[in-house]
Each structure stands twice: as C-alpha cells, then as structure tokens.
Short mmCIF file of C-alpha atoms and ligand atoms in Angstrom, two decimals:
data_model
loop_
_atom_site.label_atom_id
_atom_site.label_comp_id
_atom_site.label_asym_id
_atom_site.label_seq_id
_atom_site.Cartn_x
_atom_site.Cartn_y
_atom_site.Cartn_z
CA UNK A 8 70.13 42.71 25.61
CA UNK A 9 67.23 45.15 25.99
CA UNK A 10 64.94 44.74 22.99
CA UNK A 11 61.85 46.48 21.78
CA UNK A 12 59.69 44.13 19.61
CA UNK A 13 56.93 45.84 17.68
CA UNK A 14 54.19 43.33 16.68
CA UNK A 15 55.50 41.10 19.46
CA UNK A 16 51.95 39.73 20.18
CA UNK A 17 51.47 38.55 16.60
CA UNK A 18 52.34 35.08 15.14
CA UNK A 19 55.99 35.39 14.43
CA UNK A 20 56.53 38.15 17.04
CA UNK A 21 55.06 36.21 19.93
CA UNK A 22 57.16 33.09 19.12
CA UNK A 23 60.33 35.16 18.89
CA UNK A 24 59.48 37.06 22.11
CA UNK A 25 59.01 33.75 24.01
CA UNK A 26 62.39 32.43 22.79
CA UNK A 27 64.28 35.77 23.63
CA UNK A 28 62.67 36.04 27.12
CA UNK A 29 63.71 32.42 27.80
CA UNK A 30 67.26 33.42 26.80
CA UNK A 31 67.23 36.14 29.44
CA UNK A 32 66.77 39.16 27.26
CA UNK A 33 64.74 42.10 28.68
CA UNK A 34 61.80 42.58 26.28
CA UNK A 35 59.34 45.37 25.71
CA UNK A 36 56.53 44.43 23.25
CA UNK A 37 54.59 47.23 21.54
CA UNK A 38 51.51 45.85 19.84
CA UNK A 39 48.04 47.29 18.85
CA UNK A 40 46.49 43.88 19.55
CA UNK A 41 44.38 44.47 16.57
CA UNK A 42 44.40 40.64 15.90
CA UNK A 43 44.43 39.60 19.54
CA UNK A 44 47.35 38.67 21.81
CA UNK A 45 49.25 35.48 20.89
CA UNK A 46 51.71 35.73 23.79
CA UNK A 47 51.24 33.01 26.35
CA UNK A 48 50.59 33.91 30.05
CA UNK A 49 54.08 32.97 31.21
CA UNK A 50 55.85 35.04 28.52
CA UNK A 51 53.41 37.95 29.00
CA UNK A 52 54.20 38.02 32.74
CA UNK A 53 57.90 38.40 32.05
CA UNK A 54 57.88 41.35 29.55
CA UNK A 55 56.99 44.97 29.58
CA UNK A 56 53.87 45.15 27.47
CA UNK A 57 52.67 48.33 25.74
CA UNK A 58 49.39 48.47 23.87
CA UNK A 59 49.80 50.89 21.08
CA UNK A 60 50.41 51.79 17.42
CA UNK A 61 53.79 52.10 15.70
CA UNK A 62 52.40 55.18 13.89
CA UNK A 63 52.53 57.04 17.20
CA UNK A 64 56.04 58.56 17.16
CA UNK A 65 56.23 59.58 20.76
CA UNK A 66 55.14 56.14 21.90
CA UNK A 67 57.87 54.52 19.78
CA UNK A 68 60.46 56.85 21.34
CA UNK A 69 59.25 56.18 24.83
CA UNK A 70 58.99 52.36 24.34
CA UNK A 71 62.49 52.09 22.93
CA UNK A 72 64.32 54.15 25.54
CA UNK A 73 67.25 52.22 26.92
CA UNK A 74 67.09 49.45 24.27
CA UNK A 75 69.98 47.98 22.32
CA UNK A 76 67.82 46.67 19.46
CA UNK A 77 64.48 47.32 17.85
CA UNK A 78 62.83 44.31 16.22
CA UNK A 79 60.27 45.89 14.00
CA UNK A 80 57.70 43.27 13.02
CA UNK A 81 54.34 45.20 13.42
CA UNK A 82 52.43 45.22 10.09
CA UNK A 83 49.03 44.93 8.54
CA UNK A 84 49.04 41.33 7.31
CA UNK A 85 46.99 38.80 5.26
CA UNK A 86 46.23 39.16 1.61
CA UNK A 87 42.51 39.80 2.14
CA UNK A 88 43.00 42.29 4.89
CA UNK A 89 45.79 44.15 3.08
CA UNK A 90 43.77 44.17 -0.20
CA UNK A 91 40.81 45.74 1.72
CA UNK A 92 42.98 48.32 3.50
CA UNK A 93 45.83 49.39 1.12
CA UNK A 94 46.22 52.88 2.63
CA UNK A 95 46.47 51.73 6.25
CA UNK A 96 48.87 49.04 5.16
CA UNK A 97 51.13 51.66 3.66
CA UNK A 98 50.78 54.04 6.57
CA UNK A 99 51.76 51.41 9.12
CA UNK A 100 54.71 50.34 7.03
CA UNK A 101 56.02 53.77 6.11
CA UNK A 102 55.21 55.71 9.20
CA UNK A 103 55.91 52.80 11.59
CA UNK A 104 59.37 52.35 10.08
CA UNK A 105 60.10 55.99 9.93
CA UNK A 106 59.25 56.10 13.61
CA UNK A 107 61.45 53.12 14.38
CA UNK A 108 64.42 54.79 12.69
CA UNK A 109 63.63 58.14 14.40
CA UNK A 110 63.43 56.36 17.80
CA UNK A 111 66.71 54.60 17.15
CA UNK A 112 68.35 57.91 16.33
CA UNK A 113 67.03 59.76 19.40
CA UNK A 114 67.69 56.83 21.76
CA UNK A 115 71.10 55.96 20.29
CA UNK A 116 70.04 52.51 19.37
CA UNK A 117 72.42 50.86 16.80
CA UNK A 118 70.40 48.20 15.24
CA UNK A 119 66.97 47.52 13.62
CA UNK A 120 65.82 44.04 12.47
CA UNK A 121 62.82 44.36 10.19
CA UNK A 122 60.13 41.95 8.90
CA UNK A 123 60.17 42.24 5.08
CA UNK A 124 58.48 39.63 2.82
CA UNK A 125 59.13 37.24 0.02
CA UNK A 126 56.08 38.89 -1.58
CA UNK A 127 58.43 41.47 -2.98
CA UNK A 128 59.71 38.99 -5.49
CA UNK A 129 56.26 39.11 -7.06
CA UNK A 130 56.44 37.72 -10.51
CA UNK A 131 60.31 37.74 -10.64
CA UNK A 132 61.76 35.27 -13.15
CA UNK A 133 62.35 32.11 -11.29
CA UNK A 134 64.44 29.14 -12.64
CA UNK A 135 66.04 28.11 -9.37
CA UNK A 136 65.16 29.15 -5.89
CA UNK A 137 65.02 32.91 -5.51
CA UNK A 138 68.18 34.53 -4.14
CA UNK A 139 68.42 37.98 -2.66
CA UNK A 140 70.18 39.15 -5.87
CA UNK A 141 67.10 38.39 -8.08
CA UNK A 142 65.44 41.55 -9.48
CA UNK A 143 62.44 42.08 -7.31
CA UNK A 144 58.95 42.84 -8.72
CA UNK A 145 56.71 44.26 -6.00
CA UNK A 146 53.21 44.95 -7.38
CA UNK A 147 51.02 45.24 -4.35
CA UNK A 148 50.95 48.13 -1.80
CA UNK A 149 52.22 45.68 0.87
CA UNK A 150 55.16 44.50 -1.17
CA UNK A 151 56.03 47.98 -2.34
CA UNK A 152 56.05 49.26 1.18
CA UNK A 153 58.20 46.37 2.33
CA UNK A 154 60.73 47.00 -0.43
CA UNK A 155 60.63 50.72 0.19
CA UNK A 156 61.50 50.04 3.82
CA UNK A 157 64.33 47.68 2.95
CA UNK A 158 65.90 50.53 0.87
CA UNK A 159 65.03 53.17 3.47
CA UNK A 160 66.75 51.15 6.17
CA UNK A 161 69.78 50.44 4.00
CA UNK A 162 70.15 54.20 3.31
CA UNK A 163 70.31 54.72 7.09
CA UNK A 164 73.09 52.27 7.26
CA UNK A 165 74.98 54.22 4.54
CA UNK A 166 74.33 57.60 6.01
CA UNK A 167 74.33 57.03 9.82
CA UNK A 168 75.89 53.57 10.27
CA UNK A 169 72.66 52.05 11.63
CA UNK A 170 72.97 48.28 11.53
CA UNK A 171 69.95 46.89 9.62
CA UNK A 172 68.81 43.45 8.97
CA UNK A 173 65.72 42.92 6.69
CA UNK A 174 64.19 39.41 6.68
CA UNK A 175 62.38 38.18 3.63
CA UNK A 176 59.96 35.59 5.20
CA UNK A 177 58.70 32.74 2.91
CA UNK A 178 55.17 31.70 4.01
CA UNK A 179 55.89 31.11 7.73
CA UNK A 180 53.49 28.69 9.35
CA UNK A 181 53.14 27.01 12.72
CA UNK A 182 51.15 26.91 16.00
CA UNK A 183 49.28 30.00 17.02
CA UNK A 184 48.84 31.36 13.50
CA UNK A 185 45.35 32.48 12.61
CA UNK A 186 43.38 31.67 9.52
CA UNK A 187 44.32 34.66 7.50
CA UNK A 188 46.97 32.32 6.11
CA UNK A 189 46.39 29.26 4.08
CA UNK A 190 47.84 26.64 6.49
CA UNK A 191 45.66 27.32 9.53
CA UNK A 192 42.69 27.98 7.20
CA UNK A 193 42.96 24.52 5.58
CA UNK A 194 43.40 22.97 9.08
CA UNK A 195 40.31 24.63 10.27
CA UNK A 196 38.28 23.52 7.19
CA UNK A 197 39.69 19.93 7.49
CA UNK A 198 38.94 19.59 11.18
CA UNK A 199 35.31 20.75 10.66
CA UNK A 200 35.05 18.40 7.67
CA UNK A 201 34.08 21.33 5.54
CA UNK A 202 35.27 21.77 1.93
CA UNK A 203 38.94 22.67 1.63
CA UNK A 204 39.04 25.70 -0.66
CA UNK A 205 41.89 25.53 -3.06
CA UNK A 206 42.05 28.58 -5.32
CA UNK A 207 42.43 28.17 -9.03
CA UNK A 208 44.21 24.99 -10.26
CA UNK A 209 46.11 24.57 -6.99
CA UNK A 210 49.26 24.27 -8.98
CA UNK A 211 50.62 27.53 -7.66
CA UNK A 212 53.55 26.93 -5.38
CA UNK A 213 54.88 28.29 -2.07
CA UNK A 214 57.84 27.64 0.19
CA UNK A 215 56.49 26.96 3.64
CA UNK A 216 58.84 27.70 6.54
CA UNK A 217 58.18 26.35 10.00
CA UNK A 218 57.92 28.86 12.85
CA UNK A 219 60.63 27.38 15.13
CA UNK A 220 63.11 27.39 12.26
CA UNK A 221 62.05 31.02 11.45
CA UNK A 222 62.76 31.96 15.09
CA UNK A 223 66.09 30.24 15.12
CA UNK A 224 67.09 32.16 12.00
CA UNK A 225 66.00 35.49 13.50
CA UNK A 226 67.93 34.91 16.74
CA UNK A 227 71.06 34.13 14.79
CA UNK A 228 70.71 37.01 12.39
CA UNK A 229 70.02 39.59 15.13
CA UNK A 230 73.62 39.35 16.10
CA UNK A 231 74.94 40.59 12.79
CA UNK A 232 76.51 44.13 12.37
CA UNK A 233 76.15 45.80 9.04
CA UNK A 234 73.43 45.97 6.42
CA UNK A 235 71.71 42.77 5.27
CA UNK A 236 68.71 41.50 3.37
CA UNK A 237 68.26 37.79 4.02
CA UNK A 238 65.70 35.20 2.81
CA UNK A 239 64.26 32.95 5.51
CA UNK A 240 63.07 30.04 3.38
CA UNK A 241 62.79 26.26 3.53
CA UNK A 242 63.91 25.76 -0.08
CA UNK A 243 61.09 23.36 -0.74
CA UNK A 244 58.44 24.08 -3.30
CA UNK A 245 54.89 22.83 -2.61
CA UNK A 246 51.84 23.24 -4.67
CA UNK A 247 48.65 24.22 -2.87
CA UNK A 248 46.73 21.19 -3.97
CA UNK A 249 49.43 18.91 -2.41
CA UNK A 250 49.26 21.16 0.72
CA UNK A 251 45.49 20.51 0.88
CA UNK A 252 45.94 16.76 0.50
CA UNK A 253 48.58 16.68 3.21
CA UNK A 254 46.48 18.61 5.70
CA UNK A 255 43.36 16.50 4.95
CA UNK A 256 45.47 13.36 5.73
CA UNK A 257 47.20 14.62 8.88
CA UNK A 258 43.90 15.96 10.25
CA UNK A 259 42.23 12.63 9.40
CA UNK A 260 39.49 14.57 7.70
CA UNK A 261 36.47 13.70 5.46
CA UNK A 262 36.57 17.11 3.73
CA UNK A 263 36.14 17.35 0.06
CA UNK A 264 39.02 19.30 -1.69
CA UNK A 265 37.33 21.88 -3.96
CA UNK A 266 38.87 24.02 -6.60
CA UNK A 267 37.33 27.51 -6.71
CA UNK A 268 38.18 30.81 -8.33
CA UNK A 269 40.21 33.00 -6.06
CA UNK A 270 38.32 36.11 -4.85
CA UNK A 271 39.01 38.96 -7.28
CA UNK A 272 40.87 41.13 -4.75
CA UNK A 273 43.47 38.44 -4.54
CA UNK A 274 44.39 38.60 -8.24
CA UNK A 275 47.26 41.05 -7.79
CA UNK A 276 48.74 39.00 -5.00
CA UNK A 277 48.73 35.67 -6.63
CA UNK A 278 51.93 34.43 -8.05
CA UNK A 279 52.48 31.04 -9.84
CA UNK A 280 55.74 29.99 -8.16
CA UNK A 281 57.65 31.02 -5.05
CA UNK A 282 60.56 29.17 -3.49
CA UNK A 283 63.50 30.80 -1.80
CA UNK A 284 67.19 30.03 -1.44
CA UNK A 285 68.59 30.02 2.08
CA UNK A 286 72.27 29.92 0.97
CA UNK A 287 72.85 33.52 2.20
CA UNK A 288 71.30 32.67 5.55
CA UNK A 289 73.46 29.67 5.87
CA UNK A 290 76.64 31.51 4.89
CA UNK A 291 75.92 34.22 7.49
CA UNK A 292 74.76 31.96 10.37
CA UNK A 293 75.69 28.40 9.69
CA UNK A 294 72.00 27.63 9.85
CA UNK A 295 69.10 26.92 7.43
CA UNK A 296 65.56 25.89 8.16
CA UNK A 297 65.23 22.04 7.87
CA UNK A 298 61.74 21.13 9.18
CA UNK A 299 59.92 19.51 6.29
CA UNK A 300 56.35 20.61 5.52
CA UNK A 301 55.14 17.10 6.59
CA UNK A 302 56.93 17.36 9.90
CA UNK A 303 55.73 20.95 10.46
CA UNK A 304 52.08 20.07 9.75
CA UNK A 305 52.26 17.07 12.16
CA UNK A 306 53.73 19.42 14.85
CA UNK A 307 50.80 21.84 14.33
CA UNK A 308 48.34 19.00 14.66
CA UNK A 309 50.08 17.86 17.96
CA UNK A 310 50.35 21.27 19.48
CA UNK A 311 47.21 23.06 18.34
CA UNK A 312 44.55 20.45 17.75
CA UNK A 313 45.27 17.35 19.89
CA UNK A 314 42.31 16.81 22.07
N1 UDP B 424 44.96 29.73 -0.97
C1 UDP B 424 44.08 28.88 -1.37
N2 UDP B 424 42.86 28.82 -0.73
C2 UDP B 424 42.53 29.63 0.35
C3 UDP B 424 43.56 30.56 0.77
C4 UDP B 424 44.82 30.59 0.11
O1 UDP B 424 44.22 28.10 -2.37
O2 UDP B 424 41.43 29.48 0.88
C5 UDP B 424 46.32 29.83 -1.73
C6 UDP B 424 46.66 31.18 -2.33
O3 UDP B 424 45.94 31.23 -3.53
C7 UDP B 424 48.13 31.16 -2.38
C8 UDP B 424 48.49 30.29 -1.23
O4 UDP B 424 47.38 29.57 -0.79
O5 UDP B 424 48.55 30.63 -3.54
C9 UDP B 424 49.11 30.98 -0.04
O6 UDP B 424 48.19 31.99 0.35
P1 UDP B 424 48.33 32.85 1.72
O7 UDP B 424 47.26 33.97 1.61
O8 UDP B 424 48.47 32.04 2.86
O9 UDP B 424 49.84 33.54 1.42
P2 UDP B 424 50.43 34.35 0.08
O10 UDP B 424 51.62 33.45 -0.36
O11 UDP B 424 49.41 34.45 -0.92
O12 UDP B 424 50.88 35.65 0.69
#
C-alpha cells in the first residue's frame, strides 16, 4: 500500500513507520519535527519524508496524492505541553483532521486511521476495564478535540463512506519515547539516581501498553473496512507508586521515591483510575496486547539504556 503517516517521526509513528516499511509498504511521513526525529537512519532512508505541519491544507493534499490510506497520528502531546498550549492543541487536532479528511476526499483515499486517546474516558465510571461503550467524559481541550474528531470521522463514514478507524491508546510506552511521559521520565530519574517524583499518593492507576504490541494492533486494525473506535490497552491496572518501584528495581537505582503534589496545571488531566478492555480489539483482529509491564520495562532497559 501507499500510506501517508502524519506524525510518523514521533514515538508511536516512528515505530509504526519502521514496521510498515519492513513489510514493503511505500511510506510518506509528514512531520513538523517539533520534538525531533525518532526515525532511525535505515527507515528514514527508505521513506519519502516531508517536514511540515498538518495545519497546512495544500501540503496535506500534496503529501497524500496517490495514497491508499492516511494514518493521522500528528498531535500536540504530553500533559504539561498540552496544558501550556491549549489553543495550538485544538488547532492541530481540528484543522489537521479537517485537512486529512479533505485530502482524502480530493485524492480519492478511502481510509483514515486516527490516533485518539484513552484520555477521553476522563472520570467515566469504572467498575471493570473501560469498554468502548462506556459514556466518555472528556474534560481537557486535548481529550475534547480527540472525541470531536472521532465523531467527525464517523460522520464522514456515514455521509461519504470513508473508512475510519479511531484508536484509543492507553499509556503507550517503550523505547524511543521522550520524557514528556511518566515511564521514560522515571527511568531518567532512576538512572541519574535522582528522586523519582511520584505525584500525589501514587495510588492513581494507568494501563501501560507496550509499543510493539501497540504497533501490532495498529497493523491489524488498518486492514478493517467500516467505522470503528477501538481501545488499544493491556488490561492491566498499575498504580504509579508500583511503577516507580519497578523502574527503580530494573534500573538498579539508588533513587529515593518521593511523593510530591502534582503541578497545578495537571489537575484537570489527573484521573484516579484508568484501565482498558481489549475485548473489541481481540474480536476484530484475533489479537490483544500481552507484554506485561515488567517485561516491557526490562525491554526498555535492554534497548535504550544498556551500556
Ligand atoms: N506522574 C507522576 N510523576 C511524574 C509524571 C507523571 O506521578 O513526574 C503520574 C501522573 O500523575 C499520572 C501518570 O503518572 O497519574 C501518567 O502520567 P503521564 O503524563 O505519563 O500520562 P497521563 O496518563 O496523565 O496522560
């Protein structure tokens, strides 16, 4: 297939690009490189790379010419950055996705796969793992924009028959991630023997999904035709203080684990519990993420930090 991947130089995008290039797909990456280029040299040499912004409509049209699929992963990301830049976050989401849809229409591209987020569940009631049917509760600009785009894309399926797959990622982690997210941040602190900064009580939970599992799920889901919203989750609930303990152990660190108040700007983003069901993913693809947090953290230590 010929595929345009927006955000293809980012953490999830670069790992997916590498996999798809190795499978023989013809890939164009459009990325603003705002957070650097996470593509390795070999992958970079095998793709058509365009440095640019998804808010540029003409660029999106030109970049996607001749493609069969747009994988739209470009986004402003990371709680602190999003909280500091709510308007830009919305713009990139809303205008970028509008441009992806417009480019698909103009270039007769039949499918868009979009990076949504588990953040849209917000404070949704949670007794068991969150399924896609749970009433969502987006409260931040980032989460609202992601939910808006899920619905916007679904409406284009209804009206124009565009195939759309929205992926609700649950705290993806793995090699090549930067310290905007908690796992690489705790690793960095642990490896420098600096205090590991757990926010609040550390009892808040997240469902950490390993990058290779995430990529596998994406590759399987991109073959679907129709309109889908799918969780990509590990179905394992970990509290942040246990995460800190695990990383400290794996990194063989002397760090002290400290409990501090979260920065004020994080308040709207903080949820007490988050764990996702991957039943729908399994029903659709016969696959669910299986790498345990312990295995995933050891792989990061091996790949990223082994001297
Ligand atoms: N977290 C923390 N210390 C930090 C950074 C994050 O305790 O220095 C916690 C944060 O409060 C949240 C979890 O780690 O409960 C995951 O944070 P992240 O920003 O990686 O992703 P989120 O799930 O909030 O989008």
